[in-house]
Coordinates of C-alpha atoms and ligand atoms in Angstrom, one line a residue:
X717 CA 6.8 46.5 64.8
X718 CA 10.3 47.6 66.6
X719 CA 10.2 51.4 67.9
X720 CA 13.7 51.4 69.1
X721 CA 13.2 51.2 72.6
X722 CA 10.2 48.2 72.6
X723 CA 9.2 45.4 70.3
X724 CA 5.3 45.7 69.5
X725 CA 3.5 42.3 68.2
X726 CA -0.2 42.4 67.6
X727 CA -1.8 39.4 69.1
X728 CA -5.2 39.3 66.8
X729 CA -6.3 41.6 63.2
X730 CA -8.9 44.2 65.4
X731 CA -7.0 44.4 69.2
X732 CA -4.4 44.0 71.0
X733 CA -0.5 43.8 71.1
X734 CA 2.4 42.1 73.4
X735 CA 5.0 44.4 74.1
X736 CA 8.8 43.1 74.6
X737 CA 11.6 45.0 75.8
X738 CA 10.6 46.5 79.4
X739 CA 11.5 45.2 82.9
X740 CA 8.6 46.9 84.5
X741 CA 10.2 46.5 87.9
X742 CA 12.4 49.4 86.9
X743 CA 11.9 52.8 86.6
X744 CA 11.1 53.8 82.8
X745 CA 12.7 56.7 81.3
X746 CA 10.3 58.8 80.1
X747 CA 11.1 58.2 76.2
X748 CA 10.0 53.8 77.3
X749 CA 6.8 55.6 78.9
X750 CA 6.1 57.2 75.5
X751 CA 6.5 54.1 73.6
X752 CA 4.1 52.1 76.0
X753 CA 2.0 54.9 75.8
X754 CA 2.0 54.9 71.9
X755 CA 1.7 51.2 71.8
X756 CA -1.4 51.4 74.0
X757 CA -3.3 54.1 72.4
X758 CA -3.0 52.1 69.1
X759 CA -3.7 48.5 70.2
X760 CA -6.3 49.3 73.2
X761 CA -4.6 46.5 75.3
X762 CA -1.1 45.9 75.8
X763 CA 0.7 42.9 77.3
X764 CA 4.0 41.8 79.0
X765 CA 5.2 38.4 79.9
X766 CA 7.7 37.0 82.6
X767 CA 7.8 40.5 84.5
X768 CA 8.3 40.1 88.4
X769 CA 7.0 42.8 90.1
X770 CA 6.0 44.0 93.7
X771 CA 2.8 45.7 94.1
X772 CA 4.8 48.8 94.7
X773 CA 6.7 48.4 90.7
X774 CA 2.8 47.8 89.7
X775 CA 1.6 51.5 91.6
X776 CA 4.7 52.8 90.0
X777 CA 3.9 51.8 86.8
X778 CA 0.9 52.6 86.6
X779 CA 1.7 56.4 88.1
X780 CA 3.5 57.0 85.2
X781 CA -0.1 57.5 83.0
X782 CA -1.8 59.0 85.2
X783 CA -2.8 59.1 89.1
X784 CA -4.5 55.8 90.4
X785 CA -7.6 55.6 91.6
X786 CA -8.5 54.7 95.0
X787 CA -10.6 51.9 95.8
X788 CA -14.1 52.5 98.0
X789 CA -12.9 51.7 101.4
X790 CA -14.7 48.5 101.3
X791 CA -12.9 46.9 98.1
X792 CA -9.6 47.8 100.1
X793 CA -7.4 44.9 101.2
X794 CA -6.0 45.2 104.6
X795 CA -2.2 45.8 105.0
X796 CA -2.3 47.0 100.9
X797 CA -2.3 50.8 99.4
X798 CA -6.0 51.8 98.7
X799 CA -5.4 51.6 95.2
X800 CA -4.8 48.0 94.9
X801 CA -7.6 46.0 94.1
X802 CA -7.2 42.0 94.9
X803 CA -8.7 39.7 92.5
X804 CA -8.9 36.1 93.8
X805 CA -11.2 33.4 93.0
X806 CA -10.5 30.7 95.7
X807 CA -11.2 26.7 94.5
X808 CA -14.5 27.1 96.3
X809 CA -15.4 29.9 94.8
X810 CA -18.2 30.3 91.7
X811 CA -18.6 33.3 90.5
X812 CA -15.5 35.0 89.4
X813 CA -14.7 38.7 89.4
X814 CA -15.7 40.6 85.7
X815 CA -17.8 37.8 84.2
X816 CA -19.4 40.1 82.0
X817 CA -18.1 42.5 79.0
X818 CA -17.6 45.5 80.7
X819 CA -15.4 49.0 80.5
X820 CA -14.6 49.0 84.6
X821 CA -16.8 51.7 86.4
X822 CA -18.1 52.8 84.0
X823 CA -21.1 53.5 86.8
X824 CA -19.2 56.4 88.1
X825 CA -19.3 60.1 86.9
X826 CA -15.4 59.2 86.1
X827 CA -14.6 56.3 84.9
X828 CA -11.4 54.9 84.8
X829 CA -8.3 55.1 82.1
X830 CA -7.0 52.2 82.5
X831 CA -6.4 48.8 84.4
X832 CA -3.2 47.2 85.1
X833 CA -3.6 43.8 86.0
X834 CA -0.3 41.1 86.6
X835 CA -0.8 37.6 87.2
X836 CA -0.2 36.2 90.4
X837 CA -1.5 32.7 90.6
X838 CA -2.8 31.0 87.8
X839 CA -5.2 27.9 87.3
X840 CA -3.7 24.8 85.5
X841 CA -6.0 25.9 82.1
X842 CA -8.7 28.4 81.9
X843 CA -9.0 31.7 83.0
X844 CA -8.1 33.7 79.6
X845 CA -10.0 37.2 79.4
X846 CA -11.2 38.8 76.6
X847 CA -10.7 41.7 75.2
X848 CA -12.9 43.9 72.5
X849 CA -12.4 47.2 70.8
X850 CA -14.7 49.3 70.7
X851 CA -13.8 52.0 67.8
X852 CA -14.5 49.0 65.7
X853 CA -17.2 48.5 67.2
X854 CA -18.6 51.6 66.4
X855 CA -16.8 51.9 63.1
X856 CA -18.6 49.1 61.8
X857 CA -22.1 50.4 62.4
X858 CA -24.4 52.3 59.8
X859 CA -24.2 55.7 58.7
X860 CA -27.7 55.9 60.4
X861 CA -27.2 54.2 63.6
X862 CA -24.4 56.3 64.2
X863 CA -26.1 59.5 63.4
X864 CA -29.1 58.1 65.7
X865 CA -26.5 57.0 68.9
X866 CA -24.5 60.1 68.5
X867 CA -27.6 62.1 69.5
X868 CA -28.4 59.8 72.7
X869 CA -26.5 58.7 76.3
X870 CA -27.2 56.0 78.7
X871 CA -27.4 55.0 82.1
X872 CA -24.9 53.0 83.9
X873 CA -25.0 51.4 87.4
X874 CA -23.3 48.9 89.6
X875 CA -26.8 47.1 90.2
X876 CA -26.3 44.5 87.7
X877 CA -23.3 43.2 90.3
X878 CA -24.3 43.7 93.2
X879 CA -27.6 41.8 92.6
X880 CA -25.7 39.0 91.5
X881 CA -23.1 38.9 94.2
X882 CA -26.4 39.3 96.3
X883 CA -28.1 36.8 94.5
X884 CA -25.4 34.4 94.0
X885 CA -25.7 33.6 90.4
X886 CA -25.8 35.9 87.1
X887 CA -29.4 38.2 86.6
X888 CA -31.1 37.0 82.4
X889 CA -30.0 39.8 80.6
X890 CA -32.8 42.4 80.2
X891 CA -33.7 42.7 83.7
X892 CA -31.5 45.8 84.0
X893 CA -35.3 47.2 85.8
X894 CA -34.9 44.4 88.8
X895 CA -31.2 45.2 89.1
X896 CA -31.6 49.2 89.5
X897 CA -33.3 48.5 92.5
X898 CA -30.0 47.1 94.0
X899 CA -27.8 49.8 92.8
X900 CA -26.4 52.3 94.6
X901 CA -24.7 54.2 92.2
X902 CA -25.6 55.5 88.6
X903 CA -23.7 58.1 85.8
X904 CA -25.3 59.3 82.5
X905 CA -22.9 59.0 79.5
X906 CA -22.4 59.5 75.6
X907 CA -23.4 56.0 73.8
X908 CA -20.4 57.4 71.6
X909 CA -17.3 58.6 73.5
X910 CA -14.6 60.5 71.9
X911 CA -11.2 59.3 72.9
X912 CA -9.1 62.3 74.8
X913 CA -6.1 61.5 73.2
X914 CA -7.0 59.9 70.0
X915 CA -9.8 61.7 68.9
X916 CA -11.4 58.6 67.8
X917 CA -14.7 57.3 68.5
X918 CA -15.7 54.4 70.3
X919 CA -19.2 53.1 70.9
X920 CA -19.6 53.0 75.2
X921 CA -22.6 50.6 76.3
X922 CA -21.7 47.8 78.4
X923 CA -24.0 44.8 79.9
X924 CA -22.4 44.9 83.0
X925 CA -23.3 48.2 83.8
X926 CA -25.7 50.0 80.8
X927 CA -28.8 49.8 82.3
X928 CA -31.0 52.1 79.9
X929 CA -30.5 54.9 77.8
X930 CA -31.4 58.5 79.0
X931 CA -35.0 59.4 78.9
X932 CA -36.3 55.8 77.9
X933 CA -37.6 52.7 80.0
X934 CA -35.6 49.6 80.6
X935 CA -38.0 48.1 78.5
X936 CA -37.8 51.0 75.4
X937 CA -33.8 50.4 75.9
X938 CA -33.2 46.9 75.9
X939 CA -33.9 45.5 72.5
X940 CA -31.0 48.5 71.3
X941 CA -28.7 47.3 74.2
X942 CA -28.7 43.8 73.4
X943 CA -28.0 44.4 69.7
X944 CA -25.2 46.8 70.5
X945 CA -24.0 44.0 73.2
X946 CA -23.7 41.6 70.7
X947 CA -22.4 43.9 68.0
X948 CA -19.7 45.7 70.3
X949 CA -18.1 41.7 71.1
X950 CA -18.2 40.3 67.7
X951 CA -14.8 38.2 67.6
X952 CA -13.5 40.0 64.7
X953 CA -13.4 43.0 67.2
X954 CA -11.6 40.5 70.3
X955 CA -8.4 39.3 71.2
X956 CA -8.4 36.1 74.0
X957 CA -5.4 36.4 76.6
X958 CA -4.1 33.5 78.0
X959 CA -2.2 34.5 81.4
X960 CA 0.7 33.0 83.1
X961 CA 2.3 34.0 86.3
X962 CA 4.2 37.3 86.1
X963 CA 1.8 38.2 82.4
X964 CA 0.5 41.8 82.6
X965 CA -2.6 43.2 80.8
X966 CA -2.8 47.3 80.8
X967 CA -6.2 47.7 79.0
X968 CA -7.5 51.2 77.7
X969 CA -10.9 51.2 79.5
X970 CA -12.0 54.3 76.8
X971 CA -11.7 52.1 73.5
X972 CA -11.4 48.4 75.2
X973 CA -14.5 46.0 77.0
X974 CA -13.0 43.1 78.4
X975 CA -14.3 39.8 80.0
X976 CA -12.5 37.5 82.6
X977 CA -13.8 33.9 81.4
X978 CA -15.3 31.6 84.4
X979 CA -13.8 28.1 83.1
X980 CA -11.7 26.6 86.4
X981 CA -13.7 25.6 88.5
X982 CA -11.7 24.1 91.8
X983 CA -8.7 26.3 91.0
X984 CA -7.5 29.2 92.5
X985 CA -6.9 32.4 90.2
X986 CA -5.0 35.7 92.0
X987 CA -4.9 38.8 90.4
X988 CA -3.2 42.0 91.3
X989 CA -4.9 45.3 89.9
X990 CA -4.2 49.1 90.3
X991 CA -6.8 51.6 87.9
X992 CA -5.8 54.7 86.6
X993 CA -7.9 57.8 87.0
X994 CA -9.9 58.8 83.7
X995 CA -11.9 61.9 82.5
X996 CA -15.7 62.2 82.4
X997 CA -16.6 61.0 79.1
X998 CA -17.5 63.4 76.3
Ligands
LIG1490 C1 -11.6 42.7 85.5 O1 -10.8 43.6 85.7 O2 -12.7 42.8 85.1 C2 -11.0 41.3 85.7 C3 -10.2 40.8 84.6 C4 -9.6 39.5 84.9 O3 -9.6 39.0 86.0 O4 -9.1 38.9 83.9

């Protein structure tokens, strides 16, 4: 669909679009910022191709939806803003960074809007990520579940990840009890979220980071999580992104999970990402 200014083409039937028309190196007049805006709100993840842009252009664009979030002094990267996260798997490397489906810190009190990741250096094949909406997600549920889910929240951490950078490989799923001991920090939230600006509902468990719901035991929880796990990433609800250098995905981290796929081993993958900031969940 053409809105003037930008050309919007939906990659898949539930998610995503690729958006043609702006030079994100430039400054956007605030009528191009609407459009984006538009086009993101309806497709949950946006993309651009060929765009060659400093990581100054990628803080600018993303300060036109909002303020960026900083990044915890250690995730900083020396001589960079603190907004600008580095994501780079080296050849050596074996785990990569997001290898889970996940809506990015979702752990903290606020969780992000957005990420705005660009393509730096990509592996020969491999590396795609994933993307899942989650108003289908809960659209497609029961009349009862929803009722039941609308009524509870969960707790997230960052345990999950920093047991398995500890650790070195991936926790089984369910043993969200072993990695609470590792976390370090935890937020309650609704199972269902109401988008701010959309008013729509979206379902808001993740394995990354869900580790139990409020007032239950990891072990009450988990049998719910894992079904909503596998309900919220059917592929009728994804769209698969294949990157090249210069491609940008802006994700909606409200209404979107995504997953960065683990499937070059030997190559080098280098990401450039700012975040920006969200509202608590409600
Ligand atoms: C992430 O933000 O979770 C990483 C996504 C990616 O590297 O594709």
């Amino acid at each position: 669909m053409r809105n003037q200014l930008i050309d919007v083409r939906p990659v898949a039937g539930g998610i995503g679009a690729e958006i043609f028309g702006p030079d994100l190196s430039e400054d956007l007049s605030e009528e191009m910022v609407a459009a984006v805006r538009s086009a993101l709100l309806e497709h949950c993840v946006i993309f651009f191709r060929d765009q060659k842009i400093s990581d100054v252009d990628l803080a600018r664009f993303g300060r036109q939806f909002g303020e960026l979030a900083p990044l915890p002094p250690h995730r900083q990267f020396p001589g960079k803003f603190p907004e600008l996260l580095v994501v780079d798997k080296k050849p050596e490397d074996k785990l990569n960074f997001g290898w889970e489906w996940h809506s990015d810190t979702s752990h903290l009190e606020v969780p992000s809007l957005g990420s705005i990741l660009v393509a730096k250096i990509v592996p020969p094949t491999g590396g795609d990520t994933f993307f899942a909406n989650q108003y289908l997600a809960y659209d497609s549920l029961s009349d009862g579940m929803k009722k039941m889910l609308s009524r509870m929240r969960a707790v997230h951490s960052n345990g999950r990840i920093l047991r398995t950078l500890a650790e070195g490989k991936t926790p089984p799923r369910g043993s969200e009890s072993m990695s609470a001991d590792w976390a370090e920090m935890w937020a309650t939230h609704p199972v269902v979220r109401t988008h701010p600006e959309t008013g729509r509902k979206a379902l808001y468990v993740n394995e990354m980071h869900t580790e139990r719901f409020e007032d239950m035991t990891v072990d009450e929880s988990q049998p719910l999580l894992q079904f909503l796990y596998e309900h919220s990433t059917r592929p009728e609800l994804t769209c698969r992104f294949q990157w090249e250098e210069g491609s940008i995905a802006f994700w909606d981290n409200r209404c979107a999970q995504h997953l960065a796929l683990n499937d070059y081993p030997g190559h080098r993958r280098l990401m450039h990402r700012v975040q920006v900031k969200g509202t608590a969940p409600e």
